[in-house]
Amino acid sequence: MTTTTNATASQASVSESNRSRILQHLYHNGISSRAQIAQALGLTPAAITKITARLLEAGVIAETGDFEGSKNRRSIGLELDTTRFHVIGVKFARSLVQVGVFDLAGKPLSVQELPKVSENTIDESVALLHGIIDDLRRKDPAVVAVGMAVPGPYLRDVGRTAVVSSMQGWRKVNFLREFADDSPLPLFVEQDARAGALAQYLFDPNVTTDCLAYYLVGEGVGLGVIDHGALINGAQGAAAEIGHISIDIHGKPCDCGNVGCLERYCSTPAIHEMILEEGDLIPDATELSHTEASRRLFAMAKDGNARAERLVRQVARTVGFGCVTVFNAFNPQHIVIGDIVAEAGPMLLEEVRHVVDAHTIPELNTATTISLSSLPADAALNGAAAVAITQFLTNPSLFFELT
């Protein structure tokens, strides 16, 4: 009995793995014939025919008609239907919470922003978010999952964030208990920078490598690393927390308990602090949010304000030294800088490159591309959707019934 049960479970696992491999092949390679899929995945044509028949019946993939296959033979193409199923993505970023509905290609169908969050309104924001998710789910029956991107270091098995610099109230929120336990939909939570890395990997046509680092520089500073197609997670899900690597052992104290953390010198709260120290650079700076103040500074620098440009280049050099750490610790082929600070644009990238050119091993430098995120929506919000989409591709039977 036990042997039979184990054999059945093993067969189910193999079937699920093969379904996942087919879906991922179609997702990353586009229209393919059954023969092309069989050759790419090392499966028999009979196995491909059987599996794709079930996926066609479930409406996950569709036939596209004849196209020219190998040796000029006509073949019937298959493609993943990225429009039939939708996911909800939620980004938490201290004072900013965004919610969007996306198709499986990462196209945002709707995006909304909650009122600005403060330490005193976190509970209200969480309650409001419950209502928004329920409303989106009721209005769109194509929604099959919810993905969330939260500040790191996120303790995956526990369900909460260990440190949230400048807004510690978020540490009290257990995202799994709060949102997943009673959710009628599968719900998945990931650290924001790792979610952003998934978004770059899945959605950005300019990213063509499976050795990728997404460097999030916004209200916090984080890093997501994909190494040969797989996320680097760490024992508790808190790997690659670059924001809490010290760049000055005698530097500013950080909420994490360390001193001189990278986050204390290039995040939007750090930039806001620098602006206030400048006095009259932005006269109403005390009334602005961290994001608003940073964006005002970037606009002034682009317009030629010398003081603003000096601050932006100072921030960019710090971001650059963070890149040096990424080079040496993870050796990615492509580093994508994203989130609010990336909006400083070419000026930031230019200064980052100067630092990297001066302080990295030449062989690593010449083999690594650095760019700013080109995704149409915020990468962490896209990433929240990517977290759910990755699960859809990896564990398809969670989302649709297979006869």
Coordinates of C-alpha atoms in Angstrom, one line a residue:
M1 CA 0.0 0.0 0.0
T2 CA 2.7 2.4 1.0
T3 CA 4.8 1.5 -2.1
T4 CA 1.8 2.1 -4.3
T5 CA 1.1 5.5 -2.7
N6 CA 4.7 6.6 -3.0
A7 CA 4.8 5.5 -6.6
T8 CA 1.6 7.5 -7.3
A9 CA 3.0 10.6 -5.6
S10 CA 6.2 10.2 -7.5
Q11 CA 4.4 10.0 -10.8
A12 CA 2.3 13.0 -9.9
S13 CA 5.4 15.0 -9.1
V14 CA 7.0 14.0 -12.5
S15 CA 3.8 15.0 -14.3
E16 CA 3.7 18.4 -12.6
S17 CA 7.4 19.0 -13.3
N18 CA 6.9 18.2 -17.0
R19 CA 3.8 20.5 -17.2
S20 CA 5.9 23.2 -15.6
R21 CA 8.8 22.7 -18.0
I22 CA 6.5 23.0 -21.0
L23 CA 4.8 26.2 -19.7
Q24 CA 8.1 27.8 -18.9
H25 CA 9.5 26.9 -22.3
L26 CA 6.5 28.5 -24.0
Y27 CA 6.7 31.5 -21.7
H28 CA 10.4 32.2 -22.5
N29 CA 10.5 31.0 -26.1
G30 CA 7.1 31.9 -27.5
I31 CA 5.3 29.9 -30.2
S32 CA 6.7 26.4 -30.5
S33 CA 5.7 23.1 -32.1
R34 CA 5.3 19.9 -30.2
A35 CA 8.4 18.6 -31.9
Q36 CA 10.4 21.6 -30.9
I37 CA 9.3 21.4 -27.3
A38 CA 10.1 17.6 -27.2
Q39 CA 13.6 18.3 -28.5
A40 CA 14.2 21.2 -26.2
L41 CA 13.1 19.4 -23.0
G42 CA 14.3 15.9 -23.9
L43 CA 10.8 14.4 -23.7
T44 CA 9.2 11.9 -26.1
P45 CA 6.7 13.2 -28.7
A46 CA 4.0 11.0 -27.1
A47 CA 4.6 12.5 -23.7
I48 CA 4.4 16.1 -25.1
T49 CA 1.2 15.2 -27.0
K50 CA -0.4 13.9 -23.8
I51 CA 0.6 16.8 -21.6
T52 CA -0.2 19.5 -24.1
A53 CA -3.7 18.0 -24.7
R54 CA -4.5 18.5 -21.0
L55 CA -3.1 22.0 -21.0
L56 CA -5.1 22.8 -24.1
E57 CA -8.3 21.5 -22.5
A58 CA -7.6 23.6 -19.4
G59 CA -7.2 26.7 -21.6
V60 CA -3.7 27.5 -20.5
I61 CA -2.2 27.1 -23.9
A62 CA -3.6 27.5 -27.3
E63 CA -2.9 26.3 -30.9
T64 CA -1.9 29.1 -33.2
G65 CA -2.3 27.3 -36.6
D66 CA 0.3 26.2 -39.0
F67 CA 3.8 27.6 -39.1
E68 CA 7.1 26.5 -40.7
G69 CA 8.9 24.0 -38.6
S70 CA 12.2 22.2 -39.1
K71 CA 13.1 20.9 -42.6
N72 CA 10.4 23.2 -44.1
R73 CA 7.7 21.0 -42.6
R74 CA 4.4 22.5 -41.6
S75 CA 3.7 22.3 -37.8
I76 CA 0.9 23.4 -35.5
G77 CA 2.2 26.0 -33.1
L78 CA 1.5 26.2 -29.4
E79 CA 1.6 29.3 -27.2
L80 CA 0.9 30.1 -23.6
D81 CA -2.3 32.2 -23.4
T82 CA -1.0 35.0 -21.2
T83 CA -4.4 36.9 -21.3
R84 CA -6.7 34.3 -19.9
F85 CA -5.4 34.3 -16.3
H86 CA -4.7 37.4 -14.1
V87 CA -2.8 38.0 -10.9
I88 CA -3.0 40.7 -8.2
G89 CA 0.4 42.3 -7.2
V90 CA 0.8 44.3 -4.0
K91 CA 4.0 46.3 -3.2
F92 CA 4.7 47.4 0.4
A93 CA 7.3 50.1 0.7
R94 CA 7.0 51.7 4.1
S95 CA 4.9 54.8 3.4
L96 CA 3.8 53.5 -0.1
V97 CA 1.5 50.6 -0.8
Q98 CA 0.5 49.9 -4.4
V99 CA -1.9 47.3 -5.9
G100 CA -2.2 46.2 -9.5
V101 CA -3.8 43.6 -11.6
F102 CA -1.6 42.0 -14.3
D103 CA -1.9 39.4 -17.0
L104 CA 0.7 36.6 -17.2
A105 CA 2.9 38.6 -19.5
G106 CA 3.3 41.2 -16.8
K107 CA 1.1 43.8 -18.5
P108 CA -0.5 46.1 -15.9
L109 CA -4.3 46.1 -16.4
S110 CA -5.0 48.4 -13.4
V111 CA -2.8 50.1 -10.8
Q112 CA -3.8 52.0 -7.7
E113 CA -2.0 53.6 -4.8
L114 CA -3.2 53.6 -1.2
P115 CA -3.2 56.8 0.8
K116 CA 0.3 57.6 2.3
V117 CA 1.0 55.3 5.2
S118 CA 2.5 56.4 8.5
E119 CA 3.4 54.5 11.7
N120 CA 0.0 55.4 13.0
T121 CA -2.0 54.3 10.0
I122 CA -0.5 50.8 9.2
D123 CA -3.5 49.0 10.6
E124 CA -5.9 51.1 8.6
S125 CA -3.9 50.5 5.4
V126 CA -3.9 46.8 6.0
A127 CA -7.7 46.8 6.5
L128 CA -8.1 49.0 3.4
L129 CA -5.9 46.6 1.4
H130 CA -8.1 43.6 2.4
G131 CA -11.1 45.4 0.9
I132 CA -9.3 46.3 -2.3
I133 CA -8.1 42.8 -2.9
D134 CA -11.5 41.4 -2.3
D135 CA -13.1 43.9 -4.6
L136 CA -10.6 43.3 -7.4
R137 CA -11.1 39.5 -7.1
R138 CA -14.9 39.9 -7.3
K139 CA -14.7 42.2 -10.3
D140 CA -12.2 40.0 -12.2
P141 CA -12.9 36.3 -12.1
A142 CA -9.8 35.7 -14.2
V143 CA -7.6 36.5 -11.1
V144 CA -6.1 33.3 -9.9
A145 CA -3.4 34.4 -7.3
V146 CA -2.0 37.2 -5.3
G147 CA 1.7 38.1 -5.1
M148 CA 3.2 40.4 -2.5
A149 CA 6.5 42.2 -2.4
V150 CA 7.6 43.3 1.1
P151 CA 10.7 45.1 2.5
G152 CA 13.5 42.9 3.5
P153 CA 15.0 41.1 5.3
Y154 CA 11.8 39.1 5.0
L155 CA 11.7 35.9 7.2
R156 CA 9.9 33.6 4.7
D157 CA 8.9 30.8 7.1
V158 CA 7.8 33.2 9.8
G159 CA 5.9 35.6 7.5
R160 CA 7.2 38.9 8.7
T161 CA 10.0 41.4 8.0
A162 CA 12.9 41.5 10.6
V163 CA 13.8 45.1 10.1
V164 CA 12.0 48.0 8.3
S165 CA 14.3 51.0 8.6
S166 CA 12.5 54.3 9.2
M167 CA 9.1 52.6 9.8
Q168 CA 9.4 49.8 12.3
G169 CA 5.6 49.4 12.6
W170 CA 5.6 47.1 9.6
R171 CA 7.5 44.5 11.7
K172 CA 4.3 43.8 13.6
V173 CA 2.5 42.7 10.4
N174 CA 2.7 39.0 9.7
F175 CA 1.9 38.9 6.0
L176 CA 1.1 35.2 6.0
R177 CA -1.3 35.3 8.9
E178 CA -2.8 38.6 7.8
F179 CA -3.4 37.8 4.1
A180 CA -2.7 34.1 3.3
D181 CA -4.6 32.2 6.0
D182 CA -8.1 33.3 5.0
S183 CA -7.4 34.0 1.3
P184 CA -9.6 32.2 -1.2
L185 CA -6.7 32.5 -3.7
P186 CA -3.2 31.2 -3.5
L187 CA -1.1 34.0 -2.0
F188 CA 2.7 34.3 -2.2
V189 CA 5.0 36.7 -0.4
E190 CA 8.6 37.6 -1.4
Q191 CA 11.2 40.2 -0.4
D192 CA 10.8 43.2 -2.7
A193 CA 14.2 43.2 -4.4
R194 CA 14.0 39.4 -5.1
A195 CA 10.5 40.1 -6.5
G196 CA 12.0 42.8 -8.6
A197 CA 14.6 40.4 -9.9
L198 CA 11.9 38.0 -11.0
A199 CA 10.1 40.9 -12.8
Q200 CA 13.3 41.8 -14.7
Y201 CA 13.9 38.2 -15.6
L202 CA 10.3 37.5 -16.8
F203 CA 9.2 40.9 -18.3
D204 CA 12.2 43.0 -19.4
P205 CA 13.2 42.2 -23.0
N206 CA 16.6 43.9 -22.4
V207 CA 17.5 41.3 -19.9
T208 CA 18.9 38.2 -21.7
T209 CA 20.8 36.5 -19.0
D210 CA 19.9 34.0 -16.2
C211 CA 22.7 35.5 -14.0
L212 CA 21.0 38.7 -12.9
A213 CA 21.1 41.1 -9.9
Y214 CA 18.3 43.6 -9.3
Y215 CA 19.5 46.4 -7.1
L216 CA 16.5 48.2 -5.5
V217 CA 17.3 51.7 -4.3
G218 CA 14.2 53.4 -3.0
E219 CA 12.7 53.9 0.5
G220 CA 15.0 51.0 1.4
V221 CA 17.9 49.4 -0.4
G222 CA 17.8 45.7 -1.3
L223 CA 19.2 43.2 -3.8
G224 CA 17.7 40.2 -5.6
V225 CA 20.0 37.8 -7.3
I226 CA 19.1 35.2 -9.9
D227 CA 22.0 32.7 -10.4
H228 CA 21.6 30.5 -13.4
G229 CA 17.8 30.9 -13.4
A230 CA 17.3 30.4 -9.6
L231 CA 16.8 33.0 -6.9
I232 CA 19.4 33.1 -4.1
N233 CA 17.3 32.9 -0.9
G234 CA 19.4 31.9 2.1
A235 CA 18.4 29.8 5.0
Q236 CA 15.6 32.0 6.2
G237 CA 14.9 33.9 2.9
A238 CA 17.0 36.8 3.9
A239 CA 20.1 36.5 1.6
A240 CA 21.7 39.4 -0.3
E241 CA 20.5 42.1 2.1
I242 CA 22.9 44.6 0.6
G243 CA 21.2 47.6 2.3
H244 CA 22.6 46.4 5.6
I245 CA 26.1 45.9 4.5
S246 CA 28.3 48.5 6.2
I247 CA 30.2 50.9 4.0
D248 CA 31.6 52.9 6.9
I249 CA 32.4 51.2 10.2
H250 CA 32.3 54.6 12.0
G251 CA 29.2 55.7 10.2
K252 CA 25.6 56.5 10.9
P253 CA 23.7 54.0 13.2
C254 CA 21.0 51.9 11.5
D255 CA 17.8 50.4 12.8
C256 CA 19.2 47.0 12.1
G257 CA 21.8 47.4 14.8
N258 CA 24.7 47.9 12.4
V259 CA 26.5 51.2 11.7
G260 CA 27.3 52.8 8.3
C261 CA 24.8 50.7 6.4
L262 CA 24.5 51.4 2.7
E263 CA 20.8 52.2 3.1
R264 CA 21.7 55.1 5.4
Y265 CA 23.4 56.9 2.5
C266 CA 21.4 56.4 -0.7
S267 CA 17.8 55.5 0.1
T268 CA 15.1 58.2 -0.2
P269 CA 15.0 58.8 3.6
A270 CA 18.8 59.4 3.4
I271 CA 18.4 61.7 0.4
H272 CA 15.6 63.6 2.2
E273 CA 17.9 64.0 5.2
M274 CA 20.7 65.4 3.0
I275 CA 18.3 67.9 1.4
L276 CA 17.2 69.1 4.9
E277 CA 20.9 69.5 5.9
E278 CA 21.3 71.7 2.8
G279 CA 19.0 74.3 4.3
D280 CA 17.2 76.3 1.6
L281 CA 17.8 74.0 -1.4
I282 CA 14.2 72.9 -1.3
P283 CA 12.4 75.4 0.9
D284 CA 9.3 73.2 1.6
A285 CA 11.3 70.0 2.0
T286 CA 10.0 69.4 5.5
E287 CA 6.5 69.1 4.1
L288 CA 7.4 66.6 1.5
S289 CA 7.5 62.8 1.7
H290 CA 10.9 61.1 1.1
T291 CA 9.9 60.2 -2.4
E292 CA 8.6 63.6 -3.2
A293 CA 11.7 65.3 -1.9
S294 CA 14.0 62.9 -3.8
R295 CA 12.1 63.4 -7.1
R296 CA 12.2 67.2 -6.6
L297 CA 16.0 67.0 -6.2
F298 CA 16.4 64.8 -9.3
A299 CA 14.4 67.3 -11.4
M300 CA 16.4 70.2 -10.1
A301 CA 19.7 68.4 -11.0
K302 CA 18.4 67.6 -14.5
D303 CA 17.6 71.3 -14.9
G304 CA 21.2 72.3 -14.1
N305 CA 21.0 73.3 -10.4
A306 CA 24.6 72.8 -9.3
R307 CA 23.8 72.1 -5.6
A308 CA 21.2 69.5 -6.6
E309 CA 23.6 67.9 -9.0
R310 CA 26.3 67.7 -6.4
L311 CA 24.0 65.8 -4.0
V312 CA 22.7 63.4 -6.8
R313 CA 26.3 62.6 -7.7
Q314 CA 27.2 62.0 -4.1
V315 CA 24.2 59.6 -3.8
A316 CA 25.2 57.9 -7.1
R317 CA 28.7 57.3 -5.9
T318 CA 27.3 55.4 -2.9
V319 CA 25.1 53.4 -5.2
G320 CA 28.2 52.7 -7.2
F321 CA 30.1 51.3 -4.2
G322 CA 27.0 49.1 -3.6
C323 CA 27.5 47.8 -7.2
V324 CA 31.1 47.0 -6.4
T325 CA 29.9 44.8 -3.5
V326 CA 27.4 43.1 -5.9
F327 CA 30.3 42.4 -8.4
N328 CA 32.5 40.8 -5.8
A329 CA 29.8 38.9 -3.9
F330 CA 27.7 37.5 -6.7
N331 CA 29.4 38.0 -10.1
P332 CA 26.2 38.6 -12.1
Q333 CA 26.3 39.2 -15.8
H334 CA 23.8 42.0 -15.6
I335 CA 22.9 44.5 -12.8
V336 CA 19.7 46.4 -13.1
I337 CA 19.2 49.4 -10.8
G338 CA 15.6 50.2 -10.1
D339 CA 13.0 51.9 -7.9
I340 CA 12.8 55.6 -7.0
V341 CA 16.5 56.6 -7.0
A342 CA 17.0 55.1 -10.5
E343 CA 14.7 58.0 -11.6
A344 CA 17.8 60.2 -11.3
G345 CA 18.6 58.8 -14.7
P346 CA 21.7 59.0 -16.8
M347 CA 23.5 61.2 -14.3
L348 CA 23.2 58.5 -11.7
L349 CA 24.3 55.8 -14.1
E350 CA 27.3 57.8 -15.3
E351 CA 28.6 58.2 -11.7
V352 CA 27.9 54.6 -10.9
R353 CA 30.0 53.5 -13.9
H354 CA 32.9 55.8 -12.8
V355 CA 33.0 54.2 -9.4
V356 CA 32.7 50.7 -10.8
D357 CA 35.4 51.3 -13.4
A358 CA 37.8 52.5 -10.7
H359 CA 37.1 49.8 -8.0
T360 CA 36.3 46.5 -9.7
I361 CA 38.3 43.7 -11.1
P362 CA 38.7 44.5 -14.8
E363 CA 37.7 41.0 -16.0
L364 CA 34.5 41.2 -14.0
N365 CA 33.8 44.8 -15.1
T366 CA 34.1 44.1 -18.8
A367 CA 31.8 41.0 -18.5
T368 CA 29.0 42.8 -16.6
T369 CA 26.3 45.1 -17.9
I370 CA 24.8 47.8 -15.6
S371 CA 21.5 49.5 -16.6
L372 CA 18.5 51.3 -15.2
S373 CA 15.2 49.4 -15.0
S374 CA 13.1 49.9 -18.2
L375 CA 10.0 48.2 -17.0
P376 CA 6.8 50.3 -17.6
A377 CA 5.6 50.0 -14.0
D378 CA 7.5 50.0 -10.7
A379 CA 9.7 46.9 -10.7
A380 CA 8.7 45.8 -7.2
L381 CA 5.0 46.1 -8.1
N382 CA 5.7 44.2 -11.3
G383 CA 7.8 41.9 -9.1
A384 CA 4.8 41.1 -6.8
A385 CA 3.0 40.0 -9.9
A386 CA 6.0 38.1 -11.0
V387 CA 6.1 36.2 -7.7
A388 CA 2.6 34.9 -8.4
I389 CA 3.3 34.2 -12.1
T390 CA 6.4 32.2 -11.2
Q391 CA 4.4 30.0 -9.0
F392 CA 1.8 29.6 -11.8
L393 CA 4.5 28.4 -14.1
T394 CA 6.2 26.2 -11.5
N395 CA 3.1 24.6 -9.9
P396 CA 0.4 24.8 -12.5
S397 CA -2.0 22.3 -10.8
L398 CA -2.5 24.8 -8.0
F399 CA -4.3 27.2 -10.4
F400 CA -6.4 25.2 -12.8
E401 CA -8.0 21.8 -12.9
L402 CA -6.4 19.1 -15.0
T403 CA -8.7 16.2 -16.0

